[in-house]
mmCIF file with all atom_site columns, C-alpha atoms in Angstrom:
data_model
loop_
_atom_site.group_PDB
_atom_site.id
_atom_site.type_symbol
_atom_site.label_atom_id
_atom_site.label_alt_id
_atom_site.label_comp_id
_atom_site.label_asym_id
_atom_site.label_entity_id
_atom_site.label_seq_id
_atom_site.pdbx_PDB_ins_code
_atom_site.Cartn_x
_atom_site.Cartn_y
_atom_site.Cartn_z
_atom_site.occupancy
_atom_site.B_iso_or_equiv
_atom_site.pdbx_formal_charge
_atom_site.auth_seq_id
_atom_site.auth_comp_id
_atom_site.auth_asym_id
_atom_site.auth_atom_id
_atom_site.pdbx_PDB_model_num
ATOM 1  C CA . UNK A 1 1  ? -83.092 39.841 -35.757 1.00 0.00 ? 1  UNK A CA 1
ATOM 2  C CA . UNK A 1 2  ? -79.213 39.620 -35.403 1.00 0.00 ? 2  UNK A CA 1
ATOM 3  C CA . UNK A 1 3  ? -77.192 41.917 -33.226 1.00 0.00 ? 3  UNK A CA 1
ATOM 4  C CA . UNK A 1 4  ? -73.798 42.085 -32.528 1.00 0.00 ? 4  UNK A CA 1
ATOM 5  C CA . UNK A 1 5  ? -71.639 44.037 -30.353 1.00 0.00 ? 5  UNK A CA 1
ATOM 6  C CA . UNK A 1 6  ? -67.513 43.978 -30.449 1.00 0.00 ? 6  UNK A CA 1
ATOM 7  C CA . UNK A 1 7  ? -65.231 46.447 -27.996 1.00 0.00 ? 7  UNK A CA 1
ATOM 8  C CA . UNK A 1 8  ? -61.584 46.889 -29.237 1.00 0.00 ? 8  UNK A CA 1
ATOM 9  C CA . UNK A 1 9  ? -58.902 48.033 -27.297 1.00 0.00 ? 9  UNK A CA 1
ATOM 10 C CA . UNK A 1 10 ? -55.167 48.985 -28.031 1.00 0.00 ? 10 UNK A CA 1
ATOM 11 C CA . UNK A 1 11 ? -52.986 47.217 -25.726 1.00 0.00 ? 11 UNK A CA 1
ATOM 12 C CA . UNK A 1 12 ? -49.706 48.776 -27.026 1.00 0.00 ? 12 UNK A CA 1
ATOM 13 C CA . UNK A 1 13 ? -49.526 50.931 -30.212 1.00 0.00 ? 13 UNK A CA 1
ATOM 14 C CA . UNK A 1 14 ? -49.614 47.936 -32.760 1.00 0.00 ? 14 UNK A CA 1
ATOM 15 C CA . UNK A 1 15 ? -51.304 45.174 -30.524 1.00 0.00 ? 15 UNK A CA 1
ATOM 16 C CA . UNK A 1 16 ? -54.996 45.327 -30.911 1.00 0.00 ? 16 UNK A CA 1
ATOM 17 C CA . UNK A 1 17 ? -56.964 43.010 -28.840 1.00 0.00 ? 17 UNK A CA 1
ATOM 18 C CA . UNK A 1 18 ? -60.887 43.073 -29.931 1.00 0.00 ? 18 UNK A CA 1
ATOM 19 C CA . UNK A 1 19 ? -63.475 41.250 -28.073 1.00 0.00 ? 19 UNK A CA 1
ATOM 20 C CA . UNK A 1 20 ? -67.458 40.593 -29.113 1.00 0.00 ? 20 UNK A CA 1
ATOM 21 C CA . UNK A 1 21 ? -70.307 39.145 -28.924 1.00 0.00 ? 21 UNK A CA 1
ATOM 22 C CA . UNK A 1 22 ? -73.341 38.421 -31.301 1.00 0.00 ? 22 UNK A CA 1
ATOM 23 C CA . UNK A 1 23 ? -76.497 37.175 -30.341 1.00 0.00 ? 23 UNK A CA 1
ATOM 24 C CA . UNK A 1 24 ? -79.753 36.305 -32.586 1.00 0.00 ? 24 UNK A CA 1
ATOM 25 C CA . UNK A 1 25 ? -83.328 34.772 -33.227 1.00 0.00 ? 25 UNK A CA 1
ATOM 26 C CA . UNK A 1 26 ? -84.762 33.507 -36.406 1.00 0.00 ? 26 UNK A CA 1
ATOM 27 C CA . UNK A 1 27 ? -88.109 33.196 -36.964 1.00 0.00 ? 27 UNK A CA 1
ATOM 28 C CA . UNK A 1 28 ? -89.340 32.119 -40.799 1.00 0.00 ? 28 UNK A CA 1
ATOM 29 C CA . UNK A 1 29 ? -93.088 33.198 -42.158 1.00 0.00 ? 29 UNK A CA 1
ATOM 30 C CA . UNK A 1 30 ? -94.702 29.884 -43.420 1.00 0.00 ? 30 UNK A CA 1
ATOM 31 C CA . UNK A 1 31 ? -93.032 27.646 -41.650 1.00 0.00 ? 31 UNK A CA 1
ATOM 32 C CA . UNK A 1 32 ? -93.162 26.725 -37.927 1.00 0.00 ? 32 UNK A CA 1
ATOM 33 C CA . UNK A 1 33 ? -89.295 26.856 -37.251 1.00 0.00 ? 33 UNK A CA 1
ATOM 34 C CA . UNK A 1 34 ? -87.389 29.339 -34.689 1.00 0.00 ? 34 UNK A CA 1
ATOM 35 C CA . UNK A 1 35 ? -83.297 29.208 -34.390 1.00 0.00 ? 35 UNK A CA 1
ATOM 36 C CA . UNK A 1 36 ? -81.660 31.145 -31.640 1.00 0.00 ? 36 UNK A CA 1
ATOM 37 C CA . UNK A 1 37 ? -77.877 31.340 -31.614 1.00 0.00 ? 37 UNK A CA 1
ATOM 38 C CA . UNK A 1 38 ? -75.258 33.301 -29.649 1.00 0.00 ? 38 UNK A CA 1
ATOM 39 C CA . UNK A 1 39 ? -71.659 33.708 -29.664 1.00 0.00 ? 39 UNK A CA 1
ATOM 40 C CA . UNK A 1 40 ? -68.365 35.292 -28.606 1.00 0.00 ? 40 UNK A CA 1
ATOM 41 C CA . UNK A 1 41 ? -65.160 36.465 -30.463 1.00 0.00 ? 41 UNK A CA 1
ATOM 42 C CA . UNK A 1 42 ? -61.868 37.096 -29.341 1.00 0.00 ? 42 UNK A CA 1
ATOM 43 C CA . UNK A 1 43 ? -59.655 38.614 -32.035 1.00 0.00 ? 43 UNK A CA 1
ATOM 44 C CA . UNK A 1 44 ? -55.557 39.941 -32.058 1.00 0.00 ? 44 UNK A CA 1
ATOM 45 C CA . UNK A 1 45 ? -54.066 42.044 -34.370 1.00 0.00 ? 45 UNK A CA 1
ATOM 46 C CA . UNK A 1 46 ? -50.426 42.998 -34.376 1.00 0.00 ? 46 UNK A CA 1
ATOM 47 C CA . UNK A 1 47 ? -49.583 45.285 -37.092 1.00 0.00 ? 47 UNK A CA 1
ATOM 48 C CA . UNK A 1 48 ? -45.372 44.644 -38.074 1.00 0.00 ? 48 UNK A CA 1
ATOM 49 C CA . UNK A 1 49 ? -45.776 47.885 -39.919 1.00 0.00 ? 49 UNK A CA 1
ATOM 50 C CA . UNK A 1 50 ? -48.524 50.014 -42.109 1.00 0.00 ? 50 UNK A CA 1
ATOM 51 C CA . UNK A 1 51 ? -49.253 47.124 -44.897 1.00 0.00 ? 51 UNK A CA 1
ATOM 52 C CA . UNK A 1 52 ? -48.583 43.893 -42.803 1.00 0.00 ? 52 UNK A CA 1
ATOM 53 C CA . UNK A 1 53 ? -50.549 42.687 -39.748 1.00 0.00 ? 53 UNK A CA 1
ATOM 54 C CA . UNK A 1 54 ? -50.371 39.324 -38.130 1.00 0.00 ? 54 UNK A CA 1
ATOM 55 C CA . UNK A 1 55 ? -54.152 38.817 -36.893 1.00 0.00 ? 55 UNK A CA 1
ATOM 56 C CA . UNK A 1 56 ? -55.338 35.356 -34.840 1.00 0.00 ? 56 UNK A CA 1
ATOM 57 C CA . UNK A 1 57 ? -58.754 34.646 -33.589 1.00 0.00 ? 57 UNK A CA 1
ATOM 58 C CA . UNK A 1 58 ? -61.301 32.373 -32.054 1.00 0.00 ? 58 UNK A CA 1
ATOM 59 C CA . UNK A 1 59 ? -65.071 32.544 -32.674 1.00 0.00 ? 59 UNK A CA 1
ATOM 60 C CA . UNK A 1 60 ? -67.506 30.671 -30.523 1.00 0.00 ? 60 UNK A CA 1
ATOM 61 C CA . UNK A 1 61 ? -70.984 30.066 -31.563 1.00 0.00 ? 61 UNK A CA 1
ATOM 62 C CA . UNK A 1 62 ? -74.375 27.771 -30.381 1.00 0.00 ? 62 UNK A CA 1
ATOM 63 C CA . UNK A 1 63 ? -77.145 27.524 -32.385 1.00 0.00 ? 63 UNK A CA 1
ATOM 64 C CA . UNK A 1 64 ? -80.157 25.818 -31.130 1.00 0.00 ? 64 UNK A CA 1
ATOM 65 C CA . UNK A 1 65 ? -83.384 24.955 -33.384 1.00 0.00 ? 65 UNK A CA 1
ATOM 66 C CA . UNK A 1 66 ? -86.922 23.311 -33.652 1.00 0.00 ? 66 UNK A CA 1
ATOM 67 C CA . UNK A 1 67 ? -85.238 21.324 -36.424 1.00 0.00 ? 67 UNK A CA 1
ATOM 68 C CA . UNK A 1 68 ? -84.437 18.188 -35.145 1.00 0.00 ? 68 UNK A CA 1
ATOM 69 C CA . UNK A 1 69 ? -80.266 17.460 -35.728 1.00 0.00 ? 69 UNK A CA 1
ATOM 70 C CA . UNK A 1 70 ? -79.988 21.345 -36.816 1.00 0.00 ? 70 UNK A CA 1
ATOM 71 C CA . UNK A 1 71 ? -78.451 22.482 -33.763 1.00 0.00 ? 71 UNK A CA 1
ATOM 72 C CA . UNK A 1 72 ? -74.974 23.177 -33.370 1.00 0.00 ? 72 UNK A CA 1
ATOM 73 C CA . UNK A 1 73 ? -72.125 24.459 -31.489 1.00 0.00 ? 73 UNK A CA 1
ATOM 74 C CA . UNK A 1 74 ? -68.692 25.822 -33.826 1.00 0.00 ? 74 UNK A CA 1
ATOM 75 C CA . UNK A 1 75 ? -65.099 26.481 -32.362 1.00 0.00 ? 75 UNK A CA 1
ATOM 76 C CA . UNK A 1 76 ? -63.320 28.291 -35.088 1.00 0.00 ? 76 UNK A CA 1
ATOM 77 C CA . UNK A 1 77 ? -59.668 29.248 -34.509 1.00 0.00 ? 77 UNK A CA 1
ATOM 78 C CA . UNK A 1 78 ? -58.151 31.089 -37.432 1.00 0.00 ? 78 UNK A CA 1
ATOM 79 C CA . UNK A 1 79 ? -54.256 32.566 -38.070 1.00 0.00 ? 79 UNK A CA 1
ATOM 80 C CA . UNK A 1 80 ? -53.607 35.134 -41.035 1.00 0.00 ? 80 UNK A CA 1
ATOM 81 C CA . UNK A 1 81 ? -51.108 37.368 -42.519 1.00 0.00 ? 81 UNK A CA 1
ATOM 82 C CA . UNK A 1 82 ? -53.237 40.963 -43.570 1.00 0.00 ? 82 UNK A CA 1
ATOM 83 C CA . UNK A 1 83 ? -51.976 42.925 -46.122 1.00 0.00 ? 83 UNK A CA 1
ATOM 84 C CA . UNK A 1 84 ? -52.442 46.050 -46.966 1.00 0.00 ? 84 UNK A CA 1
ATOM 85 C CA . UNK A 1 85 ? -51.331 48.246 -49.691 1.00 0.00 ? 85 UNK A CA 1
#
């Protein structure tokens, strides 16, 4: 079961600021191992026009499981160009 759940809101008319959050639990048949992870996202856009968008981001996400050494916790910051024809 995986859920997520993001809330985007125009700050000015090309400045997009999008936030979220994800959440889920992993259970496999045959095989006595459960992960649980959650996470949150905060995401810009700033469209320069109609085809071009700058767009930054950070994603946060924990992931705890009965595996031992399979748990985790990821930091991802990312910068892009978008383009769109």
């Amino acid at each position: 079961v995986r859920g997520t759940l993001e809330v985007a809101h125009d700050l000015r008319r090309n400045l997009t600021l999008t936030l979220g959050l994800t959440a889920a639990d992993f259970d496999y048949q045959g095989a006595p191992i459960n992960e649980r992870s959650f996470g949150g996202l905060v995401r810009a856009d700033w469209r320069l026009n109609r085809q071009v968008a700058l767009r930054a981001s950070y994603n946060y996400e924990r992931l705890t499981s009965t595996i031992q050494g399979a748990d985790y916790t990821a930091n991802v910051m990312l910068v892009g160009l978008r383009l769109q024809p």
